Coordinates of C-alpha atoms in Angstrom, one line a residue:
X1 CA 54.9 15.5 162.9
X2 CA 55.8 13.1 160.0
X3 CA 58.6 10.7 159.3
X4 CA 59.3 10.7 163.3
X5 CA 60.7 6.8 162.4
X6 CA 63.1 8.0 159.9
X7 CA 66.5 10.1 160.4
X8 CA 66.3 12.7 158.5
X9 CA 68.8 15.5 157.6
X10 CA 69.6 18.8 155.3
X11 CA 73.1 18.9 153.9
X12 CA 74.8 16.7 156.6
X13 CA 72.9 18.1 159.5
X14 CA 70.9 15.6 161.5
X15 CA 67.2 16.8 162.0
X16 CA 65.4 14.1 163.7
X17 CA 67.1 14.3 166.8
X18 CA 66.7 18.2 167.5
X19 CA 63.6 19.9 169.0
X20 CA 60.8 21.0 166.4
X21 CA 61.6 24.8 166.6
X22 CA 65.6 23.9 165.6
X23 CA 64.2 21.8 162.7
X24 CA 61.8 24.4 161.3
X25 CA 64.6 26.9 162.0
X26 CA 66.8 25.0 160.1
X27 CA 64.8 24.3 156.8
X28 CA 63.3 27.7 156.7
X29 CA 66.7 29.4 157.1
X30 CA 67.9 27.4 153.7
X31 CA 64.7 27.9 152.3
X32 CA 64.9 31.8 152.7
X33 CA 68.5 31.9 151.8
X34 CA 68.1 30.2 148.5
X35 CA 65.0 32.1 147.0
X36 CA 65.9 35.3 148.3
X37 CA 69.2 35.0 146.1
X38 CA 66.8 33.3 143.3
X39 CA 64.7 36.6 143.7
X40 CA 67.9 38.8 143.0
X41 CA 68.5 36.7 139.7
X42 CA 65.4 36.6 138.6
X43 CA 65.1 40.0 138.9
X44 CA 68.1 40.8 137.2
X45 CA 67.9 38.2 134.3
X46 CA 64.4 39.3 133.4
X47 CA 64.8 43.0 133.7
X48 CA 68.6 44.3 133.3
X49 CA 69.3 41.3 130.7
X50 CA 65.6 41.0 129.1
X51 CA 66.4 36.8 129.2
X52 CA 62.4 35.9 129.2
X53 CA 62.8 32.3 128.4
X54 CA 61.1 30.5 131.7
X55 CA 61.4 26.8 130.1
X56 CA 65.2 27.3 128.6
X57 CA 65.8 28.6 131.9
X58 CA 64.5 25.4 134.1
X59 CA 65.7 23.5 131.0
X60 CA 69.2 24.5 132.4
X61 CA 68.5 24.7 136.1
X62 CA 67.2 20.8 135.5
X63 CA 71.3 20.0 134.2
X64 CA 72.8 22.4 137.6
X65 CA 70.2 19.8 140.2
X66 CA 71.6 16.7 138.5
X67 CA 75.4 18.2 138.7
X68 CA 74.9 19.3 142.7
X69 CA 72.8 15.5 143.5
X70 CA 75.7 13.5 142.2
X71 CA 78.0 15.9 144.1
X72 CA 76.1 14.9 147.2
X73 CA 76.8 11.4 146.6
X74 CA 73.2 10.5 146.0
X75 CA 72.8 7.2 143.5
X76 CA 69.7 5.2 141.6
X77 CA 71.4 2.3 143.9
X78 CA 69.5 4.3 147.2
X79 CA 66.2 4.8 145.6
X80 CA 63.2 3.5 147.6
X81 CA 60.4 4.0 145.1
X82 CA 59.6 3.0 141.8
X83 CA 59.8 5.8 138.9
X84 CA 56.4 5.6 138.0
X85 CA 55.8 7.4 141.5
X86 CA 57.4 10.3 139.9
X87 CA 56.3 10.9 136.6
X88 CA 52.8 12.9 137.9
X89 CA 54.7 14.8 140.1
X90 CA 57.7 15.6 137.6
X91 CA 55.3 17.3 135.2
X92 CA 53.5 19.3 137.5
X93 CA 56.8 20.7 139.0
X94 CA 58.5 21.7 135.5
X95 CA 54.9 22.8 134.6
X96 CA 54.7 24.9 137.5
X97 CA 58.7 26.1 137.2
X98 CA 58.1 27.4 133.7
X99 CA 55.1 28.6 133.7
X100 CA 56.4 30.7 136.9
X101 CA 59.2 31.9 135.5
X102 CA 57.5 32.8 132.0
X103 CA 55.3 35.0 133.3
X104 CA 57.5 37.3 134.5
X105 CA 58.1 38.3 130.6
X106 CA 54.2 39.7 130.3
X107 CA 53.8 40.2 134.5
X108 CA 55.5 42.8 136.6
X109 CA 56.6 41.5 140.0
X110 CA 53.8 42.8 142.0
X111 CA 51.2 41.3 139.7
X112 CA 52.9 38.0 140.2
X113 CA 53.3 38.4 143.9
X114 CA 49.9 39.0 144.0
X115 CA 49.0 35.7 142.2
X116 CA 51.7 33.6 143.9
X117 CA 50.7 35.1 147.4
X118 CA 47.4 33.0 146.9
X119 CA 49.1 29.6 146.7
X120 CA 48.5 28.6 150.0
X121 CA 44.6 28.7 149.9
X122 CA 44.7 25.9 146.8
X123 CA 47.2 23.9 148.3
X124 CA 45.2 23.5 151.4
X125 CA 42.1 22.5 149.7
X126 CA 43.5 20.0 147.7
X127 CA 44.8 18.4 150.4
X128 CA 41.7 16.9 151.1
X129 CA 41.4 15.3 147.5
X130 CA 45.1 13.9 147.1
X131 CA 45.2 9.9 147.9
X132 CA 47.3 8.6 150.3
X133 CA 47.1 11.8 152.4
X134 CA 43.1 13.1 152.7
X135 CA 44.5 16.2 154.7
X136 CA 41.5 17.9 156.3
X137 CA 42.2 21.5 158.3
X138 CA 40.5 23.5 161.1
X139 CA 38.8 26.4 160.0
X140 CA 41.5 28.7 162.4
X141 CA 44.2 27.4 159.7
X142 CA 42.1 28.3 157.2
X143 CA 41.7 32.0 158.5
X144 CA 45.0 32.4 159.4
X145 CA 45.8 31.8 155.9
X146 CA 43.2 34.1 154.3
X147 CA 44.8 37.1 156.4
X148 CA 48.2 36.4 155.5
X149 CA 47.0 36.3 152.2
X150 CA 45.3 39.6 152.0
X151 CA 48.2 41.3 154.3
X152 CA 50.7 40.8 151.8
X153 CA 48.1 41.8 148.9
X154 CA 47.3 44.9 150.3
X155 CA 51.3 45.5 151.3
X156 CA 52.0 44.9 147.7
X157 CA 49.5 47.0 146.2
X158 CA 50.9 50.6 148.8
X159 CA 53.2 50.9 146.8
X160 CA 51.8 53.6 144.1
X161 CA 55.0 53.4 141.6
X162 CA 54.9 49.6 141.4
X163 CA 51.6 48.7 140.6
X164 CA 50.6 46.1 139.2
X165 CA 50.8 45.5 135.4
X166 CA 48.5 42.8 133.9
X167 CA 48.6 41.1 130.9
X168 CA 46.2 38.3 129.5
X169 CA 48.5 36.1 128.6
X170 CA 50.3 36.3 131.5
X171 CA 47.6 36.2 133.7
X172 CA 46.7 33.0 132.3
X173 CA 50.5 31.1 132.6
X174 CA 50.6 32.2 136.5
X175 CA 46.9 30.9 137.1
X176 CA 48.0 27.8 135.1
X177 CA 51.7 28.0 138.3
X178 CA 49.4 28.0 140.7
X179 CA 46.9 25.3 139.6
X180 CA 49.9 23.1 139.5
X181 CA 51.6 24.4 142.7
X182 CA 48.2 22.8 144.7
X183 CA 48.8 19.5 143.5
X184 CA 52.8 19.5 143.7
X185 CA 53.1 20.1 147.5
X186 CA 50.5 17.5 148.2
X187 CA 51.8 15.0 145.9
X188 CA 55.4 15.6 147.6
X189 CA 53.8 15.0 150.6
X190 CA 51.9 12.0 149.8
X191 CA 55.3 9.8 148.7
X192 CA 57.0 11.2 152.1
X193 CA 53.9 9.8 154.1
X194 CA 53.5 6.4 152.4
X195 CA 57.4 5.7 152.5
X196 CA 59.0 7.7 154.9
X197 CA 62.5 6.2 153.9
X198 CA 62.2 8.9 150.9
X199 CA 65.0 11.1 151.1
X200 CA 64.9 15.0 149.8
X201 CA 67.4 14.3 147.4
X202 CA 65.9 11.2 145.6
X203 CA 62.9 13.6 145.4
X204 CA 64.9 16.3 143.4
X205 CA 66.9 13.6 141.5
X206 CA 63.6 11.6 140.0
X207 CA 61.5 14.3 139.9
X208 CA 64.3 16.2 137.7
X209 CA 65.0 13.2 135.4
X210 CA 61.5 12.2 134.6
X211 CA 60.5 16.0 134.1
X212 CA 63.0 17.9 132.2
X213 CA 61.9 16.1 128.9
X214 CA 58.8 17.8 129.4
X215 CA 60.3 21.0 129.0
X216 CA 61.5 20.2 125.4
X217 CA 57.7 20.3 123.4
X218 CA 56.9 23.6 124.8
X219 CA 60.4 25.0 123.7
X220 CA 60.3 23.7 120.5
X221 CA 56.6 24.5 119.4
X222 CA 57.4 27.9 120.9
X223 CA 60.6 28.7 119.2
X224 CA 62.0 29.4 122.6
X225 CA 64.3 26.8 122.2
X226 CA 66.6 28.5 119.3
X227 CA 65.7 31.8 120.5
X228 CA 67.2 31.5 124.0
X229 CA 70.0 28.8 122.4
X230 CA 71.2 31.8 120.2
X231 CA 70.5 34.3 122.6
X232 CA 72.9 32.8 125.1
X233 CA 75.5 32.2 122.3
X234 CA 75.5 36.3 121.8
X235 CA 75.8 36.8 125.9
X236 CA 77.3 33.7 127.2
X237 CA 77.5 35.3 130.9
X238 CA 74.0 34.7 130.9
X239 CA 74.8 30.8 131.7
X240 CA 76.8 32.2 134.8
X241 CA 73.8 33.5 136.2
X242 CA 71.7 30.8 135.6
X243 CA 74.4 28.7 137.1
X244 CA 74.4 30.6 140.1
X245 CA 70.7 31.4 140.5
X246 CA 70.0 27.5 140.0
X247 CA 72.6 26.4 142.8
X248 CA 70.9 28.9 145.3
X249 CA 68.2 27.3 144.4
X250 CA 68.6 24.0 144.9
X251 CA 69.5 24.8 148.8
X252 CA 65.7 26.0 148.9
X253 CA 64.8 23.3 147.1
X254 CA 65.8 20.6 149.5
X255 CA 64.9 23.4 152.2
X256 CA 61.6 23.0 151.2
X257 CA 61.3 19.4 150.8
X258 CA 62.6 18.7 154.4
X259 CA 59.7 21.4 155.2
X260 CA 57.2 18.9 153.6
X261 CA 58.4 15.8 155.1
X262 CA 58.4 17.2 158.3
X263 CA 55.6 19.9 159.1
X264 CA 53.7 19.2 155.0
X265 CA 52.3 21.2 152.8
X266 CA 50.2 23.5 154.2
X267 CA 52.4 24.5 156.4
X268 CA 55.3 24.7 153.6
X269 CA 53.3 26.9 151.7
X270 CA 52.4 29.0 154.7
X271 CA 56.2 29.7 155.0
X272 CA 56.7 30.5 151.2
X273 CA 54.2 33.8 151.4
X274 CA 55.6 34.7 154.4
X275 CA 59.0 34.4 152.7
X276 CA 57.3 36.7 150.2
X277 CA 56.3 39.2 153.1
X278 CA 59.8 39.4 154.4
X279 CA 61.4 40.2 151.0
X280 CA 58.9 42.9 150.4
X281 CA 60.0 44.3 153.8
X282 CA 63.5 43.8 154.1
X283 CA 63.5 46.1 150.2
X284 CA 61.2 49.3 152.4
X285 CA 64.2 48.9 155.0
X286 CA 67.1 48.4 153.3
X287 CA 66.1 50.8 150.9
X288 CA 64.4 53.2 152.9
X289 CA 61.4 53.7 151.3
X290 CA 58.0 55.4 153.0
X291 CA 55.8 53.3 155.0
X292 CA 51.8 54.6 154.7
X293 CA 49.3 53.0 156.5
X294 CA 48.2 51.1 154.2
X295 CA 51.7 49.0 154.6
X296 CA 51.1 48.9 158.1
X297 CA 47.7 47.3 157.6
X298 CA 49.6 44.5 155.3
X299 CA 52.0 43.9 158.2
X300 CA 49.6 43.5 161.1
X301 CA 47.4 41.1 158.8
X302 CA 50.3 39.3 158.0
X303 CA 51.9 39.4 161.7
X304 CA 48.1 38.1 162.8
X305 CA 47.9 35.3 160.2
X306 CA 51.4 33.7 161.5
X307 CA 50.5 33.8 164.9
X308 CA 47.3 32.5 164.4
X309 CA 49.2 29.5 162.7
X310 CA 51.4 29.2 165.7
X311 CA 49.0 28.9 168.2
X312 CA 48.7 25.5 169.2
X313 CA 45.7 23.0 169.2
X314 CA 44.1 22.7 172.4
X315 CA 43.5 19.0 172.4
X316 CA 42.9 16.2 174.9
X317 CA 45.5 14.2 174.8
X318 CA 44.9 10.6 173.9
X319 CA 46.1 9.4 177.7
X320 CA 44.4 11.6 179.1
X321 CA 41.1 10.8 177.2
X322 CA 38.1 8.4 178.5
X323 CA 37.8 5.2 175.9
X324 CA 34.0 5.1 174.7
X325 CA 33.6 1.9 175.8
X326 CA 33.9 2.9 179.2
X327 CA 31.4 5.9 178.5
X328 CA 28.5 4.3 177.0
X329 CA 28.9 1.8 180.1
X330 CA 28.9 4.3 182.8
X331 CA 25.8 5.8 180.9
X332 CA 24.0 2.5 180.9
X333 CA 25.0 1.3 184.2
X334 CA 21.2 1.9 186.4
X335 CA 21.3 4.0 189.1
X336 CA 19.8 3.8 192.4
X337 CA 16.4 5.3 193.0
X338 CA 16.8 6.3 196.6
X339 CA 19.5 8.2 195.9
X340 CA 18.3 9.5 193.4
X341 CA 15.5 10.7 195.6
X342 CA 17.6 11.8 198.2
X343 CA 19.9 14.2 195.7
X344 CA 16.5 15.6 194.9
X345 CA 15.7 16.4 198.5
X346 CA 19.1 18.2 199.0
X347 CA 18.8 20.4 195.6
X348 CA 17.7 24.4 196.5
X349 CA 14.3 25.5 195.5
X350 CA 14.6 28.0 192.7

């Protein structure tokens, strides 16, 4: 576990000093509170109030971050690392936030889900090429992933009146989300590991600073800009929403930041699709909808890949372990031929 050295906490409560379980409890508990309410919005913004303008809309949830950091006291005075740091990592996270929430105006939900449900397998692999981090993972991890991956597909897909819709276009932005989403976990990881005095909220402040200016070319050459601008101006409870869906938000935000510090990326984006898992399920109950058996495939892939991620790594531990040294000794240390002999003598015939 990373950032051991380093007292970490989540909205005034202390993390370091609590067991691991508590920790991931903790951070996964704001992190599924905050996107299952950005889910809710989302969904209503996109569909009921046909708002499709992904960049106006992290244009605006950029202004909310930088409102609820000062609020938590958080100044450039406590910074630990220089801004150039950020400026990779701040476009691929507006990249990824737009491009996200864009496709939802030529994707249906499922078709995202299905996408987005992937993320984990790229984020894993590109672990390996990040500097600074050079993250390398047991093939069990691996598999574990793949079935989680394919549980929630094949969930997604039972149900027959939400199918998914493609579109070309759309298609292309979420590909573009999840190329992104590879490097941005890792890259968050990587400025935790080489400075573990980086806090989640100088994360959110830089990397919101540096990257909501690259938000403003792809509204303007779009036209989204003055089309959301005077869309907004006819329905101006449409900022409300925003308001609220980006202060949920934020709580997963720094959810998932403390996840990366603490357990990293691969594991952080394990949690996300299983987020994704539990929404799906928690609509079939609340909602009381039919289970077939193709749902119940989903869930027992998806119920096998998290255990197989919670199984622990049966490894020697390091005081328990003989140092080489002393093994290449023993091994050239000569050894005497009359007992050799007599060993021979006292071994059954075959």
């Amino acid at each position: 576990m990373k950032g051991e050295d380093h007292i970490r906490t989540l909205f005034g409560i202390t993390l370091t000093d609590k067991p691991t379980w508590q920790q991931f409890l903790i951070c996964s508990s704001g992190f599924f509170f905050g996107y299952l309410v950005n889910g809710i919005c989302e969904e209503y913004v996109y569909n009921r109030l046909k708002f499709s303008y992904g960049w106006y809309f992290t244009f605006v949830q950029g202004f909310v971050y930088l409102t609820l950091i000062s609020l938590q006291g958080f100044t450039t005075k406590q910074m630990v690392n220089p801004w150039k740091m950020y400026v990779k990592l701040s476009a691929v996270l507006m990249g990824s936030h737009g491009l996200t929430k864009g496709s939802l105006a030529y994707l249906n939900y499922p078709a995202q889900l299905m996408f987005k449900s992937t993320k984990v397998l790229p984020v894993m692999m590109m672990g390996a090429f990040i500097p600074g981090l050079r993250r390398k993972y047991p093939p069990r991890e691996y598999f574990s992933a793949v079935l989680l991956v394919v549980g929630l597909i094949l969930f997604t897909l039972a149900d027959a009146n939400s199918s998914p819709n493609f579109s070309i276009f759309g298609v292309v932005m979420v590909s573009g989300a999840l190329v992104m989403d590879s490097f941005l976990g890792n890259l968050q990881e990587a400025i935790f590991t080489i400075n573990r005095d980086t806090t989640q909220m100088e994360m959110l402040f830089c990397s919101t600073v540096v990257g909501t200016p690259f938000l403003i070319p792809p509204m303007v050459l779009t036209g989204e800009l003055f089309r959301a601008w005077n869309s907004c101006f006819e329905h101006p409870y449409v900022y409300g929403v925003l308001v609220f869906e980006a202060v949920a938000t934020f709580v997963g935000q720094v959810s998932v930041l403390s996840l990366i510090a603490i357990f990293g990326a691969a594991t952080t984006a394990l949690v996300t699709t299983a987020r994704k898992a539990v929404t799906l399920l928690l609509s079939y109950i609340i909602f009381t909808k039919p289970m077939s058996e193709q749902h119940a495939m989903g869930l027992i892939l998806i119920a096998a890949g998290i255990m197989m991620k919670m199984l622990p790594d049966h490894k020697i531990p390091q005081k328990l372990r003989i140092p080489d040294a002393i093994v290449k000794q023993v091994k050239s240390y000569p050894r005497d031929e009359k007992n050799e002999e007599h060993d021979e003598e006292k071994r059954s015939l075959v």
